[in-house]
PDB file of C-alpha atoms in Angstrom:
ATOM      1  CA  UNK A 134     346.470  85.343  71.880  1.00  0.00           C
ATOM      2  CA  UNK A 135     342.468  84.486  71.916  1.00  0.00           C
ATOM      3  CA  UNK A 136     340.032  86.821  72.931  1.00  0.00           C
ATOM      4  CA  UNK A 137     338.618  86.592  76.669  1.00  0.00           C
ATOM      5  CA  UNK A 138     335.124  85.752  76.371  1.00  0.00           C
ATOM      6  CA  UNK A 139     332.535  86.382  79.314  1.00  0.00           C
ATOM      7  CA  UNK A 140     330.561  84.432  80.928  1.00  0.00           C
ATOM      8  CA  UNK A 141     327.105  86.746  80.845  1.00  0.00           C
ATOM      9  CA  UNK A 142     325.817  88.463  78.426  1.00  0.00           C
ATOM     10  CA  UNK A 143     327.542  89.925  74.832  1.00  0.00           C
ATOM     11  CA  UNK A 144     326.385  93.239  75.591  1.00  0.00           C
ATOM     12  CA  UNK A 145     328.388  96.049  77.608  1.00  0.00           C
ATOM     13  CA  UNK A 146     326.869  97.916  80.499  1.00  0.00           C
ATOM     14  CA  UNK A 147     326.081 100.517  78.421  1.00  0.00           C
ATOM     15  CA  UNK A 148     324.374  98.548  76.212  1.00  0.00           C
ATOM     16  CA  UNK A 149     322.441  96.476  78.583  1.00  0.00           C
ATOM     17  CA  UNK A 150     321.447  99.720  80.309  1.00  0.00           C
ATOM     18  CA  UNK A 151     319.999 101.755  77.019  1.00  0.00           C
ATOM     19  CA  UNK A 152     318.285  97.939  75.858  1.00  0.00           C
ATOM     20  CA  UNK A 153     316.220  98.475  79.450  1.00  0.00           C
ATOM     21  CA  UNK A 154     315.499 101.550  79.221  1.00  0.00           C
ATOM     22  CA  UNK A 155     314.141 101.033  75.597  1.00  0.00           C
ATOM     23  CA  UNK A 156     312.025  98.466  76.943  1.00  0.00           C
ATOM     24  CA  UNK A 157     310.890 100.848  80.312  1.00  0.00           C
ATOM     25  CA  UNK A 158     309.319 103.090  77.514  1.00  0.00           C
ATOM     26  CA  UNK A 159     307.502 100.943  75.871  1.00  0.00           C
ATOM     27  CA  UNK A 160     305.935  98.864  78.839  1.00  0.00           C
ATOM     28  CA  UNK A 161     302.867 101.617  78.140  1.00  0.00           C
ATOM     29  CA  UNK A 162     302.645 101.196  74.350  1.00  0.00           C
ATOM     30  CA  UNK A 163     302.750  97.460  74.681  1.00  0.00           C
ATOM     31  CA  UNK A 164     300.324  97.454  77.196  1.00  0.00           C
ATOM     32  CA  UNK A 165     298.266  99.655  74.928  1.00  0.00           C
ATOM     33  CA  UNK A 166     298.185  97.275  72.041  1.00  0.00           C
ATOM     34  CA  UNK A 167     297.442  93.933  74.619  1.00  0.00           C
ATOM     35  CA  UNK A 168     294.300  95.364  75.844  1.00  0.00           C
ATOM     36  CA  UNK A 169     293.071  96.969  72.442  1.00  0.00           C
ATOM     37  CA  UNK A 170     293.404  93.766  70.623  1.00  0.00           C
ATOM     38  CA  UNK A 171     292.102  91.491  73.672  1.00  0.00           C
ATOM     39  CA  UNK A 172     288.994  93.960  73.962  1.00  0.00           C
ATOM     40  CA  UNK A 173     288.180  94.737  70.796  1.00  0.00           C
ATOM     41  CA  UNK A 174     287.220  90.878  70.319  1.00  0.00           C
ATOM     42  CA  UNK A 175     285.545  90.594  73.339  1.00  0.00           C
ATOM     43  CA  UNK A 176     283.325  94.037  72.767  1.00  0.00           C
ATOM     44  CA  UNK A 177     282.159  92.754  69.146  1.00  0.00           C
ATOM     45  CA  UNK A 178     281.099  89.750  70.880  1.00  0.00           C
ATOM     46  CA  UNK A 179     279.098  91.093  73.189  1.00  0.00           C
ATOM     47  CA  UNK A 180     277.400  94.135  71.078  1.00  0.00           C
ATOM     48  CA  UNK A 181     276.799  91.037  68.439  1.00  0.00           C
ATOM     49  CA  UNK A 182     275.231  88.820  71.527  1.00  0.00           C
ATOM     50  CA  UNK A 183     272.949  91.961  72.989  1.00  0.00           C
ATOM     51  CA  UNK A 184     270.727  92.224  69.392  1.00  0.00           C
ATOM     52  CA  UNK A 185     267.379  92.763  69.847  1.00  0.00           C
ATOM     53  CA  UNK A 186     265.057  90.404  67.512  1.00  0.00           C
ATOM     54  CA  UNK A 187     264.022  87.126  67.481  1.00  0.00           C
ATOM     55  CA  UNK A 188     265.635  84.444  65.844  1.00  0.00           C
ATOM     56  CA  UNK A 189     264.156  83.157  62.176  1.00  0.00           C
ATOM     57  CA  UNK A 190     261.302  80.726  62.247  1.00  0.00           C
ATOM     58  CA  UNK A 191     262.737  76.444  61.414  1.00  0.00           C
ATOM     59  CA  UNK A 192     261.279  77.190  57.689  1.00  0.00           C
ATOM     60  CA  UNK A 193     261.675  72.720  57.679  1.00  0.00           C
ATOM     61  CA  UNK A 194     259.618  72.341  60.612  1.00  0.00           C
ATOM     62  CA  UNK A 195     257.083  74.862  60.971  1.00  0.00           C
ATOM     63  CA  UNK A 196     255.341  73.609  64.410  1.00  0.00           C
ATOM     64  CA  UNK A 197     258.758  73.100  66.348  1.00  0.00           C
ATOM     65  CA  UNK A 198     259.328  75.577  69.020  1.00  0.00           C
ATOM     66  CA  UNK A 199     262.381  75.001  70.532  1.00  0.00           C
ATOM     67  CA  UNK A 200     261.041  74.010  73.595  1.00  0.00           C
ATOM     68  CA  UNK A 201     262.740  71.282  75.386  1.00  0.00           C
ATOM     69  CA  UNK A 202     259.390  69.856  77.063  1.00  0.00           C
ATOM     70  CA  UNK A 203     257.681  69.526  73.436  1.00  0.00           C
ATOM     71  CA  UNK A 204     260.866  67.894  71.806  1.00  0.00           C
ATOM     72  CA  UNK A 205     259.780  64.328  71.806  1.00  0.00           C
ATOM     73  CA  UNK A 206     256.704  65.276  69.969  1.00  0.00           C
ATOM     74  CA  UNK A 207     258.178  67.607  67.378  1.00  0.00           C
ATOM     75  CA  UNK A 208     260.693  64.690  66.898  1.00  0.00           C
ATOM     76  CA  UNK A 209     258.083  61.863  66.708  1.00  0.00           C
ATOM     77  CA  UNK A 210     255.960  64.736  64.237  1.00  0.00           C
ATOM     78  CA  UNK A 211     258.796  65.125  62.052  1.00  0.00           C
ATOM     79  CA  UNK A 212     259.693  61.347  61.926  1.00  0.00           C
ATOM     80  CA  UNK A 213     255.821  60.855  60.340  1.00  0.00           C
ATOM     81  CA  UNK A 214     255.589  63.371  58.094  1.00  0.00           C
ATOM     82  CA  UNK A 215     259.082  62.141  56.642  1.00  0.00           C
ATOM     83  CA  UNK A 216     257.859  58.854  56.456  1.00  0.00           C
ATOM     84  CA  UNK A 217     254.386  59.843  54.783  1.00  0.00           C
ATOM     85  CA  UNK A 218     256.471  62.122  52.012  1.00  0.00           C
ATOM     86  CA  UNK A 219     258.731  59.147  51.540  1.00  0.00           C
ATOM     87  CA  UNK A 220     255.786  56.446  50.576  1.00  0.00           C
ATOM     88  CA  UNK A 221     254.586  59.063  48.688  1.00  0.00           C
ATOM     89  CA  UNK A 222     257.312  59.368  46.643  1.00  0.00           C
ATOM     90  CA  UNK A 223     257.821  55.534  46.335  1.00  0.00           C
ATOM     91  CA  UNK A 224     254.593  55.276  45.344  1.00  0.00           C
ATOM     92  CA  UNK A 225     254.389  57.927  42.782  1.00  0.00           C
ATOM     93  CA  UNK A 226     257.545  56.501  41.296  1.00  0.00           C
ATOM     94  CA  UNK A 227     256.337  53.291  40.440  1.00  0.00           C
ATOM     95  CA  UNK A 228     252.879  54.323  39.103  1.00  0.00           C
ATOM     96  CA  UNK A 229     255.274  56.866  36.345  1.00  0.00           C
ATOM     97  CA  UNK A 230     257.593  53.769  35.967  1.00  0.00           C
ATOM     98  CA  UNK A 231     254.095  51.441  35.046  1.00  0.00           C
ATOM     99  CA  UNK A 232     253.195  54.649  32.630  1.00  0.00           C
ATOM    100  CA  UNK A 233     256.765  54.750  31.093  1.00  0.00           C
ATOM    101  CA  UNK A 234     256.284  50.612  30.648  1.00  0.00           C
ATOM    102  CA  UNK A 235     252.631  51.194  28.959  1.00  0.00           C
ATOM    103  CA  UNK A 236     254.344  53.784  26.729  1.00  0.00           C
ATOM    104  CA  UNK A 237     257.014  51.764  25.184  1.00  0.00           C
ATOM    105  CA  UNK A 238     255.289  48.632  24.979  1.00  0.00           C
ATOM    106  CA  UNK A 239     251.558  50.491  23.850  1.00  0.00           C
ATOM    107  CA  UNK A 240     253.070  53.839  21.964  1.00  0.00           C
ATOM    108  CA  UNK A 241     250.739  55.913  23.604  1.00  0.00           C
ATOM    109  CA  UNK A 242     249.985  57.182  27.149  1.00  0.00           C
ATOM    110  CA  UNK A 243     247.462  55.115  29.286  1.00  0.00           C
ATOM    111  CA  UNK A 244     243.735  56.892  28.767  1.00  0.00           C
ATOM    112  CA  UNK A 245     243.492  55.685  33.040  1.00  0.00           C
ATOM    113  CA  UNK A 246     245.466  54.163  35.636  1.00  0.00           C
ATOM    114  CA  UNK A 247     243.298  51.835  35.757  1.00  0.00           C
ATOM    115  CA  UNK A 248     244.490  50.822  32.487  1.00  0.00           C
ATOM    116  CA  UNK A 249     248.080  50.029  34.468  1.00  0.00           C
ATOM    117  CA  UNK A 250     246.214  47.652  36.445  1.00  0.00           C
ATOM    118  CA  UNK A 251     247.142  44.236  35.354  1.00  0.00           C
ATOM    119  CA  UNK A 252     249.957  41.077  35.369  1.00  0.00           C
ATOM    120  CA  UNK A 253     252.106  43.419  33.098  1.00  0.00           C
ATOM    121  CA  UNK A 254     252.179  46.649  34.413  1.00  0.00           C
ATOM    122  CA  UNK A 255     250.476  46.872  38.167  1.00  0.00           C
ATOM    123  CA  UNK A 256     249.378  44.281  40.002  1.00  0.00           C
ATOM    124  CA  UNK A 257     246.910  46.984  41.778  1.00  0.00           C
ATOM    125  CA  UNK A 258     247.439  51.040  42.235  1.00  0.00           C
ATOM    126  CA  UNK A 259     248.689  51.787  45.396  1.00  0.00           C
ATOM    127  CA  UNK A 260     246.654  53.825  48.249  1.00  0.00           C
ATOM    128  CA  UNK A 261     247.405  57.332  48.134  1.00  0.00           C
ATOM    129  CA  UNK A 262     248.375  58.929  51.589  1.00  0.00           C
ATOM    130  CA  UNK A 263     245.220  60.230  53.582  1.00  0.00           C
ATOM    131  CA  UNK A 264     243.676  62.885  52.586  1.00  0.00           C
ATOM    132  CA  UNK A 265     245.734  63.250  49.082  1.00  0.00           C
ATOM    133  CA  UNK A 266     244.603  61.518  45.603  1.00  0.00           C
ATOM    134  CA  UNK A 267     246.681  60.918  42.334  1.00  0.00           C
ATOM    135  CA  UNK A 268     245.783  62.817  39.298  1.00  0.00           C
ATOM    136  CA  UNK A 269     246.790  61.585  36.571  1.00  0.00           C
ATOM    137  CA  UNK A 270     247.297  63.947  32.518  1.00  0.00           C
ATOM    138  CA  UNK A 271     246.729  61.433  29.993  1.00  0.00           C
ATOM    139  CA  UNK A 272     247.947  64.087  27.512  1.00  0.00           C
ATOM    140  CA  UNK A 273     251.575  63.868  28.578  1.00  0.00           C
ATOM    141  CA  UNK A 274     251.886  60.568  30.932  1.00  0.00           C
ATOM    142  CA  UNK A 275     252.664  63.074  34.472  1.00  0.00           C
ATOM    143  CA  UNK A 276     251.095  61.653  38.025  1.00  0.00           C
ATOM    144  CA  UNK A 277     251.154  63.535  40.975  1.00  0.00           C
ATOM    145  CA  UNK A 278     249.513  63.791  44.118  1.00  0.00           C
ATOM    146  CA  UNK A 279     247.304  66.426  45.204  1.00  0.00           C
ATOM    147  CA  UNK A 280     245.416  67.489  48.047  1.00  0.00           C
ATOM    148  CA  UNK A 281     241.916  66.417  48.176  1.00  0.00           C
TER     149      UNK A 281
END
């Protein structure tokens, strides 16, 4: 003969009985633990959100102070100066390339840029930006641009 099985649960009366009141006692303790590990979170956060100080300085963009009125013109600011430090470095680029070209075709360094000038090397030396010049070290070849 088979075994009657029952229709709710595998566990007696007894055992369903001592399984709640297991659970009854630690209702508390669970409790405990939820609002410990929900808290401590939320406490960090706000003890890390009340620090007193000021927030660093943009160390790219110097002038821009975060407000929202002055945006367009710290954009529009920052849009220039990229695009003056970006001829600059085109233009420094191809005056070393001309001095490289004198150099391999000459054996020595150009005395002058104006030397560059010419249909082989320059066909003129570019502007510098305003209120910057070129200096140029015959000794070694090296351009760069200074303030003037």
């Amino acid at each position: 003969m088979q075994p009657r099985l029952r229709r709710n649960n595998h566990f007696s009366a007894s055992a369903r009985g001592s399984l709640l009141a297991v659970q009854a006692g630690l209702k508390p303790a669970i409790a405990a633990v939820k609002s410990v590990v929900f808290l401590w979170p939320l406490a960090c956060l706000a003890l890390t959100g009340c620090r007193k100080g000021t927030p660093p300085a943009d160390s790219t963009n110097p002038a821009a102070g975060g407000n929202p009125a002055t945006a367009p013109v710290d954009y529009f600011g920052a849009i220039a100066k990229g695009k003056i430090t970006a001829e600059t470095t085109v233009e420094t680029a191809s005056i070393n390339q001309a001095v490289q070209l004198f150099l391999a075709q000459e054996g020595r360094f150009p005395k002058d840029l104006n030397e560059l000038v010419g249909p082989s090397y320059l066909s003129r030396l570019p502007e510098p930006p305003a209120g910057k010049k070129f200096v140029y070290n015959p000794a070694n070849g090296e351009v760069k641009v200074v303030s003037k």
